[in-house]
Amino acid sequence: MKRFTLFFPIWILVYTVVQFQFTNQLSAQTSDSRKFVILGPTDSLVNDLAVLRKKPSDDTVCEVVYDLAATSSMNLSVKLYERIQYFLVNTGEQDQTEPAYLLLSQHQGGFPRHGFYLLQGDSLIDKSHVSYVELVKNNPGPEDHLGSMTQMYPHELGHVYYHLLTADSDSAAPGTTDIHYVTLVTDFGTAFNEGFAIHFENMARMFEPDPERKEKVLSDVILKKEKTEKRRGPFRRDFTFPGRIGFYRASMVFWYQDFEDIKRFEWV
């Protein structure tokens, strides 16, 4: 399959589609199950690819996620994914459009994935050339805080956009399954990929159509800034001064993600 060799098609397409999507379709709309599908794991592999199945729509967590897909900025991300596929079909890069698949798993974090098999009844449908997003979601609570699914799903789907539209798409998705912090120095391809996805995370916050949800996210920004402020200084000193015990560096697993969320919100 022919691959694009420049980033130019990304910016033309994304600028055009995002301008249309975010200025004309901000009202909450009913999620179309043909365009957004929630998957669950089967713990099986075929040709080193996961075998997944559709989760029942009446599952409590699924009901919450389908509602988010209809009423939050996740809705706009799914529509952008659909438009990108129309573009690829029309240019001969893709045979047909696919739904935006979301795998709900127990793996902490978010991941763009490429390739799986769909278990439907007793049949396996080959989706080895189809991308999807994997996120953890194991409670029916609201997603109205900084770094929640309403922002992380657009972020991870941003990696999928990148995977579909760039010359190094065969290697783009696997590289993004590692953790990449905003201030981590890495290679250009990884940095560009991650920065590209973070743009969609921030657009999800900017163009969140639910005013109450948007206000709660902004309130959480203030809360997390206050919570991490006292830890940031000692954390830096743990690395700067020799002989320190390194307590804050050792405890970063409990608080650093909040600081990372703030950096993605303000520093980018």
PDB file of C-alpha atoms in Angstrom:
ATOM      1  CA  MET A   1       0.000   0.000   0.000  1.00  0.00           C
ATOM      2  CA  LYS A   2       1.360   3.381  -0.976  1.00  0.00           C
ATOM      3  CA  ARG A   3       2.528   5.503   1.950  1.00  0.00           C
ATOM      4  CA  PHE A   4       2.689   9.249   2.366  1.00  0.00           C
ATOM      5  CA  THR A   5       6.233  10.569   2.515  1.00  0.00           C
ATOM      6  CA  LEU A   6       5.644  14.027   4.006  1.00  0.00           C
ATOM      7  CA  PHE A   7       3.798  15.453   6.999  1.00  0.00           C
ATOM      8  CA  PHE A   8       2.029  17.930   4.673  1.00  0.00           C
ATOM      9  CA  PRO A   9      -1.100  15.760   4.132  1.00  0.00           C
ATOM     10  CA  ILE A  10      -1.592  15.584   7.911  1.00  0.00           C
ATOM     11  CA  TRP A  11      -1.769  19.327   8.369  1.00  0.00           C
ATOM     12  CA  ILE A  12      -4.015  19.965   5.353  1.00  0.00           C
ATOM     13  CA  LEU A  13      -6.416  17.221   6.393  1.00  0.00           C
ATOM     14  CA  VAL A  14      -6.407  17.868  10.127  1.00  0.00           C
ATOM     15  CA  TYR A  15      -6.726  21.633   9.741  1.00  0.00           C
ATOM     16  CA  THR A  16      -9.660  21.276   7.352  1.00  0.00           C
ATOM     17  CA  VAL A  17     -11.493  18.601   9.290  1.00  0.00           C
ATOM     18  CA  VAL A  18     -10.850  20.041  12.749  1.00  0.00           C
ATOM     19  CA  GLN A  19     -11.981  23.495  11.607  1.00  0.00           C
ATOM     20  CA  PHE A  20     -15.219  21.961  10.314  1.00  0.00           C
ATOM     21  CA  GLN A  21     -15.771  19.656  13.261  1.00  0.00           C
ATOM     22  CA  PHE A  22     -15.039  22.054  16.076  1.00  0.00           C
ATOM     23  CA  THR A  23     -16.963  25.006  14.664  1.00  0.00           C
ATOM     24  CA  ASN A  24     -20.071  23.305  13.338  1.00  0.00           C
ATOM     25  CA  GLN A  25     -20.691  20.177  15.411  1.00  0.00           C
ATOM     26  CA  LEU A  26     -20.293  21.050  19.086  1.00  0.00           C
ATOM     27  CA  SER A  27     -23.799  20.006  20.088  1.00  0.00           C
ATOM     28  CA  ALA A  28     -24.168  16.645  21.836  1.00  0.00           C
ATOM     29  CA  GLN A  29     -25.257  13.931  19.465  1.00  0.00           C
ATOM     30  CA  THR A  30     -26.373  10.330  19.807  1.00  0.00           C
ATOM     31  CA  SER A  31     -23.511   7.879  19.454  1.00  0.00           C
ATOM     32  CA  ASP A  32     -23.841   5.702  16.368  1.00  0.00           C
ATOM     33  CA  SER A  33     -22.922   2.126  17.351  1.00  0.00           C
ATOM     34  CA  ARG A  34     -21.699   1.536  13.807  1.00  0.00           C
ATOM     35  CA  LYS A  35     -19.053   4.245  14.263  1.00  0.00           C
ATOM     36  CA  PHE A  36     -17.974   3.583  17.874  1.00  0.00           C
ATOM     37  CA  VAL A  37     -17.656   0.053  19.247  1.00  0.00           C
ATOM     38  CA  ILE A  38     -16.513  -1.042  22.715  1.00  0.00           C
ATOM     39  CA  LEU A  39     -14.503  -4.258  22.894  1.00  0.00           C
ATOM     40  CA  GLY A  40     -13.481  -6.580  25.701  1.00  0.00           C
ATOM     41  CA  PRO A  41     -10.523  -9.008  25.951  1.00  0.00           C
ATOM     42  CA  THR A  42     -10.761 -12.788  25.561  1.00  0.00           C
ATOM     43  CA  ASP A  43      -7.189 -13.489  26.756  1.00  0.00           C
ATOM     44  CA  SER A  44      -6.522 -15.333  23.492  1.00  0.00           C
ATOM     45  CA  LEU A  45      -4.060 -14.666  20.675  1.00  0.00           C
ATOM     46  CA  VAL A  46      -4.106 -15.523  16.979  1.00  0.00           C
ATOM     47  CA  ASN A  47      -0.952 -14.820  14.964  1.00  0.00           C
ATOM     48  CA  ASP A  48       0.347 -12.832  17.961  1.00  0.00           C
ATOM     49  CA  LEU A  49      -2.693 -10.519  17.790  1.00  0.00           C
ATOM     50  CA  ALA A  50      -5.331 -10.183  20.503  1.00  0.00           C
ATOM     51  CA  VAL A  51      -8.714 -11.826  20.046  1.00  0.00           C
ATOM     52  CA  LEU A  52     -11.375  -9.345  21.153  1.00  0.00           C
ATOM     53  CA  ARG A  53     -15.166  -9.416  21.383  1.00  0.00           C
ATOM     54  CA  LYS A  54     -17.845  -6.730  21.495  1.00  0.00           C
ATOM     55  CA  LYS A  55     -18.935  -5.933  25.038  1.00  0.00           C
ATOM     56  CA  PRO A  56     -22.692  -5.948  25.723  1.00  0.00           C
ATOM     57  CA  SER A  57     -24.116  -2.443  25.489  1.00  0.00           C
ATOM     58  CA  ASP A  58     -26.149  -2.934  28.700  1.00  0.00           C
ATOM     59  CA  ASP A  59     -22.967  -3.422  30.738  1.00  0.00           C
ATOM     60  CA  THR A  60     -22.906  -0.689  33.418  1.00  0.00           C
ATOM     61  CA  VAL A  61     -19.464   0.647  32.462  1.00  0.00           C
ATOM     62  CA  CYS A  62     -20.268   0.408  28.746  1.00  0.00           C
ATOM     63  CA  GLU A  63     -23.391   2.508  29.244  1.00  0.00           C
ATOM     64  CA  VAL A  64     -21.243   5.254  30.786  1.00  0.00           C
ATOM     65  CA  VAL A  65     -18.653   5.092  28.008  1.00  0.00           C
ATOM     66  CA  TYR A  66     -21.265   5.098  25.228  1.00  0.00           C
ATOM     67  CA  ASP A  67     -22.830   8.147  26.875  1.00  0.00           C
ATOM     68  CA  LEU A  68     -19.414   9.853  26.964  1.00  0.00           C
ATOM     69  CA  ALA A  69     -18.902   8.984  23.301  1.00  0.00           C
ATOM     70  CA  ALA A  70     -22.169  10.771  22.545  1.00  0.00           C
ATOM     71  CA  THR A  71     -21.960  13.811  24.821  1.00  0.00           C
ATOM     72  CA  SER A  72     -18.280  14.682  25.292  1.00  0.00           C
ATOM     73  CA  SER A  73     -15.536  15.726  22.889  1.00  0.00           C
ATOM     74  CA  MET A  74     -14.921  12.006  22.312  1.00  0.00           C
ATOM     75  CA  ASN A  75     -17.791  12.372  19.856  1.00  0.00           C
ATOM     76  CA  LEU A  76     -15.783  14.820  17.770  1.00  0.00           C
ATOM     77  CA  SER A  77     -12.726  12.562  17.811  1.00  0.00           C
ATOM     78  CA  VAL A  78     -14.761   9.662  16.437  1.00  0.00           C
ATOM     79  CA  LYS A  79     -16.123  11.904  13.675  1.00  0.00           C
ATOM     80  CA  LEU A  80     -12.602  13.045  12.783  1.00  0.00           C
ATOM     81  CA  TYR A  81     -11.469   9.415  12.641  1.00  0.00           C
ATOM     82  CA  GLU A  82     -14.358   8.691  10.277  1.00  0.00           C
ATOM     83  CA  ARG A  83     -13.428  11.617   8.009  1.00  0.00           C
ATOM     84  CA  ILE A  84      -9.791  10.554   7.901  1.00  0.00           C
ATOM     85  CA  GLN A  85     -10.869   7.102   6.749  1.00  0.00           C
ATOM     86  CA  TYR A  86     -13.088   8.599   4.046  1.00  0.00           C
ATOM     87  CA  PHE A  87     -10.002  10.492   2.874  1.00  0.00           C
ATOM     88  CA  LEU A  88      -7.914   7.293   2.809  1.00  0.00           C
ATOM     89  CA  VAL A  89     -10.612   5.333   0.961  1.00  0.00           C
ATOM     90  CA  ASN A  90     -10.942   8.101  -1.632  1.00  0.00           C
ATOM     91  CA  THR A  91      -7.163   8.173  -2.185  1.00  0.00           C
ATOM     92  CA  GLY A  92      -6.945   4.380  -2.457  1.00  0.00           C
ATOM     93  CA  GLU A  93      -4.964   3.965   0.772  1.00  0.00           C
ATOM     94  CA  GLN A  94      -7.713   1.981   2.499  1.00  0.00           C
ATOM     95  CA  ASP A  95     -10.387  -0.405   1.202  1.00  0.00           C
ATOM     96  CA  GLN A  96     -13.223   0.525   3.556  1.00  0.00           C
ATOM     97  CA  THR A  97     -14.022   2.492   6.690  1.00  0.00           C
ATOM     98  CA  GLU A  98     -14.034   0.881  10.126  1.00  0.00           C
ATOM     99  CA  PRO A  99     -15.673   1.872  13.428  1.00  0.00           C
ATOM    100  CA  ALA A 100     -13.586   3.548  16.113  1.00  0.00           C
ATOM    101  CA  TYR A 101     -12.845   0.528  18.302  1.00  0.00           C
ATOM    102  CA  LEU A 102     -12.158   1.027  22.018  1.00  0.00           C
ATOM    103  CA  LEU A 103     -10.836  -1.877  24.091  1.00  0.00           C
ATOM    104  CA  LEU A 104     -11.644  -1.597  27.800  1.00  0.00           C
ATOM    105  CA  SER A 105      -8.964  -3.577  29.624  1.00  0.00           C
ATOM    106  CA  GLN A 106      -7.219  -3.773  32.980  1.00  0.00           C
ATOM    107  CA  HIS A 107      -3.881  -2.459  31.645  1.00  0.00           C
ATOM    108  CA  GLN A 108      -3.242   0.818  33.435  1.00  0.00           C
ATOM    109  CA  GLY A 109      -2.784   3.707  31.008  1.00  0.00           C
ATOM    110  CA  GLY A 110      -3.755   4.295  27.402  1.00  0.00           C
ATOM    111  CA  PHE A 111      -2.388   2.644  24.275  1.00  0.00           C
ATOM    112  CA  PRO A 112      -2.888   2.914  20.515  1.00  0.00           C
ATOM    113  CA  ARG A 113      -2.915  -0.594  19.053  1.00  0.00           C
ATOM    114  CA  HIS A 114      -2.825  -1.980  15.533  1.00  0.00           C
ATOM    115  CA  GLY A 115      -4.353  -5.280  14.501  1.00  0.00           C
ATOM    116  CA  PHE A 116      -6.681  -7.762  16.228  1.00  0.00           C
ATOM    117  CA  TYR A 117      -9.180 -10.543  15.563  1.00  0.00           C
ATOM    118  CA  LEU A 118     -12.857  -9.954  16.309  1.00  0.00           C
ATOM    119  CA  LEU A 119     -14.679 -12.906  17.839  1.00  0.00           C
ATOM    120  CA  GLN A 120     -18.258 -12.851  16.609  1.00  0.00           C
ATOM    121  CA  GLY A 121     -20.223 -15.926  17.620  1.00  0.00           C
ATOM    122  CA  ASP A 122     -17.984 -18.842  16.684  1.00  0.00           C
ATOM    123  CA  SER A 123     -16.282 -16.916  13.879  1.00  0.00           C
ATOM    124  CA  LEU A 124     -13.056 -14.926  13.872  1.00  0.00           C
ATOM    125  CA  ILE A 125     -13.036 -11.805  11.714  1.00  0.00           C
ATOM    126  CA  ASP A 126      -9.601 -10.688  10.576  1.00  0.00           C
ATOM    127  CA  LYS A 127      -8.978  -7.089  11.676  1.00  0.00           C
ATOM    128  CA  SER A 128      -5.200  -7.365  11.486  1.00  0.00           C
ATOM    129  CA  HIS A 129      -4.966  -4.082   9.544  1.00  0.00           C
ATOM    130  CA  VAL A 130      -7.354  -2.144  11.796  1.00  0.00           C
ATOM    131  CA  SER A 131      -6.219   0.207  14.563  1.00  0.00           C
ATOM    132  CA  TYR A 132      -7.899   0.599  17.938  1.00  0.00           C
ATOM    133  CA  VAL A 133      -7.421   2.309  21.296  1.00  0.00           C
ATOM    134  CA  GLU A 134      -6.961   0.499  24.607  1.00  0.00           C
ATOM    135  CA  LEU A 135      -7.903   2.249  27.854  1.00  0.00           C
ATOM    136  CA  VAL A 136      -8.600   1.118  31.394  1.00  0.00           C
ATOM    137  CA  LYS A 137     -12.110   1.801  32.699  1.00  0.00           C
ATOM    138  CA  ASN A 138     -13.312  -0.360  35.555  1.00  0.00           C
ATOM    139  CA  ASN A 139     -15.844   1.840  37.330  1.00  0.00           C
ATOM    140  CA  PRO A 140     -19.094   3.541  36.282  1.00  0.00           C
ATOM    141  CA  GLY A 141     -18.042   6.930  37.683  1.00  0.00           C
ATOM    142  CA  PRO A 142     -18.024  10.205  35.726  1.00  0.00           C
ATOM    143  CA  GLU A 143     -15.032  11.209  33.595  1.00  0.00           C
ATOM    144  CA  ASP A 144     -14.862  14.893  34.471  1.00  0.00           C
ATOM    145  CA  HIS A 145     -11.340  15.406  35.795  1.00  0.00           C
ATOM    146  CA  LEU A 146      -7.989  16.378  34.302  1.00  0.00           C
ATOM    147  CA  GLY A 147      -6.543  13.443  32.389  1.00  0.00           C
ATOM    148  CA  SER A 148      -9.809  11.503  32.258  1.00  0.00           C
ATOM    149  CA  MET A 149     -11.126   9.360  29.408  1.00  0.00           C
ATOM    150  CA  THR A 150     -12.768  12.398  27.781  1.00  0.00           C
ATOM    151  CA  GLN A 151      -9.256  13.685  27.062  1.00  0.00           C
ATOM    152  CA  MET A 152      -7.175  10.497  26.899  1.00  0.00           C
ATOM    153  CA  TYR A 153      -9.343   8.834  24.265  1.00  0.00           C
ATOM    154  CA  PRO A 154      -8.819  11.772  21.835  1.00  0.00           C
ATOM    155  CA  HIS A 155      -5.109  11.662  22.738  1.00  0.00           C
ATOM    156  CA  GLU A 156      -4.708   7.968  21.934  1.00  0.00           C
ATOM    157  CA  LEU A 157      -6.859   8.294  18.822  1.00  0.00           C
ATOM    158  CA  GLY A 158      -4.458  11.069  17.784  1.00  0.00           C
ATOM    159  CA  HIS A 159      -1.720   8.419  17.666  1.00  0.00           C
ATOM    160  CA  VAL A 160      -3.989   6.380  15.395  1.00  0.00           C
ATOM    161  CA  TYR A 161      -4.449   9.404  13.075  1.00  0.00           C
ATOM    162  CA  TYR A 162      -0.665   9.701  12.936  1.00  0.00           C
ATOM    163  CA  HIS A 163      -0.309   5.984  12.255  1.00  0.00           C
ATOM    164  CA  LEU A 164      -2.749   6.159   9.351  1.00  0.00           C
ATOM    165  CA  LEU A 165      -1.390   9.280   7.699  1.00  0.00           C
ATOM    166  CA  THR A 166       2.410   9.222   7.926  1.00  0.00           C
ATOM    167  CA  ALA A 167       5.219   7.547   6.027  1.00  0.00           C
ATOM    168  CA  ASP A 168       6.447   5.653   9.108  1.00  0.00           C
ATOM    169  CA  SER A 169       2.970   4.401   9.984  1.00  0.00           C
ATOM    170  CA  ASP A 170       4.163   0.805  10.182  1.00  0.00           C
ATOM    171  CA  SER A 171       6.335   1.680  13.163  1.00  0.00           C
ATOM    172  CA  ALA A 172       4.368   4.575  14.660  1.00  0.00           C
ATOM    173  CA  ALA A 173       1.849   2.718  16.778  1.00  0.00           C
ATOM    174  CA  PRO A 174       4.201   0.301  18.613  1.00  0.00           C
ATOM    175  CA  GLY A 175       6.490   3.132  19.653  1.00  0.00           C
ATOM    176  CA  THR A 176       3.699   4.966  21.423  1.00  0.00           C
ATOM    177  CA  THR A 177       2.932   2.137  23.827  1.00  0.00           C
ATOM    178  CA  ASP A 178       5.818   3.251  26.059  1.00  0.00           C
ATOM    179  CA  ILE A 179       5.369   6.077  28.564  1.00  0.00           C
ATOM    180  CA  HIS A 180       6.454   9.427  27.107  1.00  0.00           C
ATOM    181  CA  TYR A 181       6.452  12.392  29.482  1.00  0.00           C
ATOM    182  CA  VAL A 182       6.282  15.944  28.128  1.00  0.00           C
ATOM    183  CA  THR A 183       9.820  16.790  29.296  1.00  0.00           C
ATOM    184  CA  LEU A 184      11.419  13.471  28.340  1.00  0.00           C
ATOM    185  CA  VAL A 185      14.127  13.804  25.684  1.00  0.00           C
ATOM    186  CA  THR A 186      13.657  11.189  22.977  1.00  0.00           C
ATOM    187  CA  ASP A 187      13.990  10.702  19.220  1.00  0.00           C
ATOM    188  CA  PHE A 188      12.247  13.056  16.794  1.00  0.00           C
ATOM    189  CA  GLY A 189       9.648  10.561  15.537  1.00  0.00           C
ATOM    190  CA  THR A 190       8.523   9.638  19.045  1.00  0.00           C
ATOM    191  CA  ALA A 191       8.505  13.261  20.209  1.00  0.00           C
ATOM    192  CA  PHE A 192       6.506  14.424  17.195  1.00  0.00           C
ATOM    193  CA  ASN A 193       4.065  11.540  17.571  1.00  0.00           C
ATOM    194  CA  GLU A 194       3.478  12.265  21.254  1.00  0.00           C
ATOM    195  CA  GLY A 195       3.203  16.015  20.748  1.00  0.00           C
ATOM    196  CA  PHE A 196       0.775  15.464  17.895  1.00  0.00           C
ATOM    197  CA  ALA A 197      -1.462  13.365  20.176  1.00  0.00           C
ATOM    198  CA  ILE A 198      -1.269  15.837  23.059  1.00  0.00           C
ATOM    199  CA  HIS A 199      -2.709  18.495  20.741  1.00  0.00           C
ATOM    200  CA  PHE A 200      -5.899  16.444  20.508  1.00  0.00           C
ATOM    201  CA  GLU A 201      -5.944  15.965  24.281  1.00  0.00           C
ATOM    202  CA  ASN A 202      -5.906  19.723  24.729  1.00  0.00           C
ATOM    203  CA  MET A 203      -8.455  20.329  21.979  1.00  0.00           C
ATOM    204  CA  ALA A 204     -10.755  17.907  23.788  1.00  0.00           C
ATOM    205  CA  ARG A 205     -10.564  20.183  26.849  1.00  0.00           C
ATOM    206  CA  MET A 206     -10.960  23.390  24.859  1.00  0.00           C
ATOM    207  CA  PHE A 207     -13.947  22.190  22.864  1.00  0.00           C
ATOM    208  CA  GLU A 208     -15.694  20.076  25.517  1.00  0.00           C
ATOM    209  CA  PRO A 209     -19.403  20.633  24.700  1.00  0.00           C
ATOM    210  CA  ASP A 210     -20.687  19.952  28.244  1.00  0.00           C
ATOM    211  CA  PRO A 211     -20.130  23.173  30.262  1.00  0.00           C
ATOM    212  CA  GLU A 212     -20.418  21.415  33.626  1.00  0.00           C
ATOM    213  CA  ARG A 213     -17.870  18.771  32.669  1.00  0.00           C
ATOM    214  CA  LYS A 214     -15.530  21.442  31.298  1.00  0.00           C
ATOM    215  CA  GLU A 215     -15.770  23.470  34.520  1.00  0.00           C
ATOM    216  CA  LYS A 216     -14.975  20.416  36.654  1.00  0.00           C
ATOM    217  CA  VAL A 217     -11.881  19.703  34.554  1.00  0.00           C
ATOM    218  CA  LEU A 218     -10.663  23.274  35.038  1.00  0.00           C
ATOM    219  CA  SER A 219     -11.342  23.018  38.785  1.00  0.00           C
ATOM    220  CA  ASP A 220      -9.310  19.823  38.905  1.00  0.00           C
ATOM    221  CA  VAL A 221      -6.386  21.669  37.300  1.00  0.00           C
ATOM    222  CA  ILE A 222      -6.294  24.051  40.262  1.00  0.00           C
ATOM    223  CA  LEU A 223      -6.633  21.185  42.747  1.00  0.00           C
ATOM    224  CA  LYS A 224      -3.773  19.183  41.213  1.00  0.00           C
ATOM    225  CA  LYS A 225      -1.520  22.232  41.011  1.00  0.00           C
ATOM    226  CA  GLU A 226      -2.007  22.813  44.721  1.00  0.00           C
ATOM    227  CA  LYS A 227      -1.498  19.122  45.509  1.00  0.00           C
ATOM    228  CA  THR A 228       1.784  18.794  43.594  1.00  0.00           C
ATOM    229  CA  GLU A 229       3.280  22.227  44.291  1.00  0.00           C
ATOM    230  CA  LYS A 230       4.884  21.207  47.595  1.00  0.00           C
ATOM    231  CA  ARG A 231       6.412  18.092  46.055  1.00  0.00           C
ATOM    232  CA  ARG A 232       7.961  19.610  42.935  1.00  0.00           C
ATOM    233  CA  GLY A 233      10.720  21.594  44.659  1.00  0.00           C
ATOM    234  CA  PRO A 234      12.007  18.730  46.860  1.00  0.00           C
ATOM    235  CA  PHE A 235      11.689  16.380  43.869  1.00  0.00           C
ATOM    236  CA  ARG A 236      14.056  18.585  41.836  1.00  0.00           C
ATOM    237  CA  ARG A 237      16.461  18.859  44.779  1.00  0.00           C
ATOM    238  CA  ASP A 238      16.584  15.041  45.045  1.00  0.00           C
ATOM    239  CA  PHE A 239      18.219  15.042  41.606  1.00  0.00           C
ATOM    240  CA  THR A 240      20.310  18.201  42.074  1.00  0.00           C
ATOM    241  CA  PHE A 241      22.024  17.726  45.437  1.00  0.00           C
ATOM    242  CA  PRO A 242      24.229  14.692  46.217  1.00  0.00           C
ATOM    243  CA  GLY A 243      23.659  12.800  49.438  1.00  0.00           C
ATOM    244  CA  ARG A 244      19.892  13.322  49.613  1.00  0.00           C
ATOM    245  CA  ILE A 245      17.804  10.308  50.605  1.00  0.00           C
ATOM    246  CA  GLY A 246      15.615  10.711  47.527  1.00  0.00           C
ATOM    247  CA  PHE A 247      12.267  10.375  49.300  1.00  0.00           C
ATOM    248  CA  TYR A 248      10.356  12.486  46.787  1.00  0.00           C
ATOM    249  CA  ARG A 249      11.990  10.747  43.841  1.00  0.00           C
ATOM    250  CA  ALA A 250      11.028   7.359  45.347  1.00  0.00           C
ATOM    251  CA  SER A 251       7.444   8.480  45.940  1.00  0.00           C
ATOM    252  CA  MET A 252       6.901   9.958  42.459  1.00  0.00           C
ATOM    253  CA  VAL A 253       4.782   6.969  41.423  1.00  0.00           C
ATOM    254  CA  PHE A 254       2.059   8.304  43.733  1.00  0.00           C
ATOM    255  CA  TRP A 255       1.935  11.903  42.498  1.00  0.00           C
ATOM    256  CA  TYR A 256       3.982  12.548  39.343  1.00  0.00           C
ATOM    257  CA  GLN A 257       1.146  11.695  36.922  1.00  0.00           C
ATOM    258  CA  ASP A 258      -0.836  14.630  38.328  1.00  0.00           C
ATOM    259  CA  PHE A 259       2.130  16.894  37.547  1.00  0.00           C
ATOM    260  CA  GLU A 260       2.381  15.389  34.053  1.00  0.00           C
ATOM    261  CA  ASP A 261      -1.317  16.162  33.459  1.00  0.00           C
ATOM    262  CA  ILE A 262      -0.687  19.776  34.469  1.00  0.00           C
ATOM    263  CA  LYS A 263       2.296  20.002  32.092  1.00  0.00           C
ATOM    264  CA  ARG A 264       0.164  18.706  29.226  1.00  0.00           C
ATOM    265  CA  PHE A 265      -2.477  21.264  30.063  1.00  0.00           C
ATOM    266  CA  GLU A 266      -0.256  24.355  30.549  1.00  0.00           C
ATOM    267  CA  TRP A 267       3.227  23.749  29.154  1.00  0.00           C
ATOM    268  CA  VAL A 268       2.236  22.435  25.736  1.00  0.00           C
TER     269      VAL A 268
END
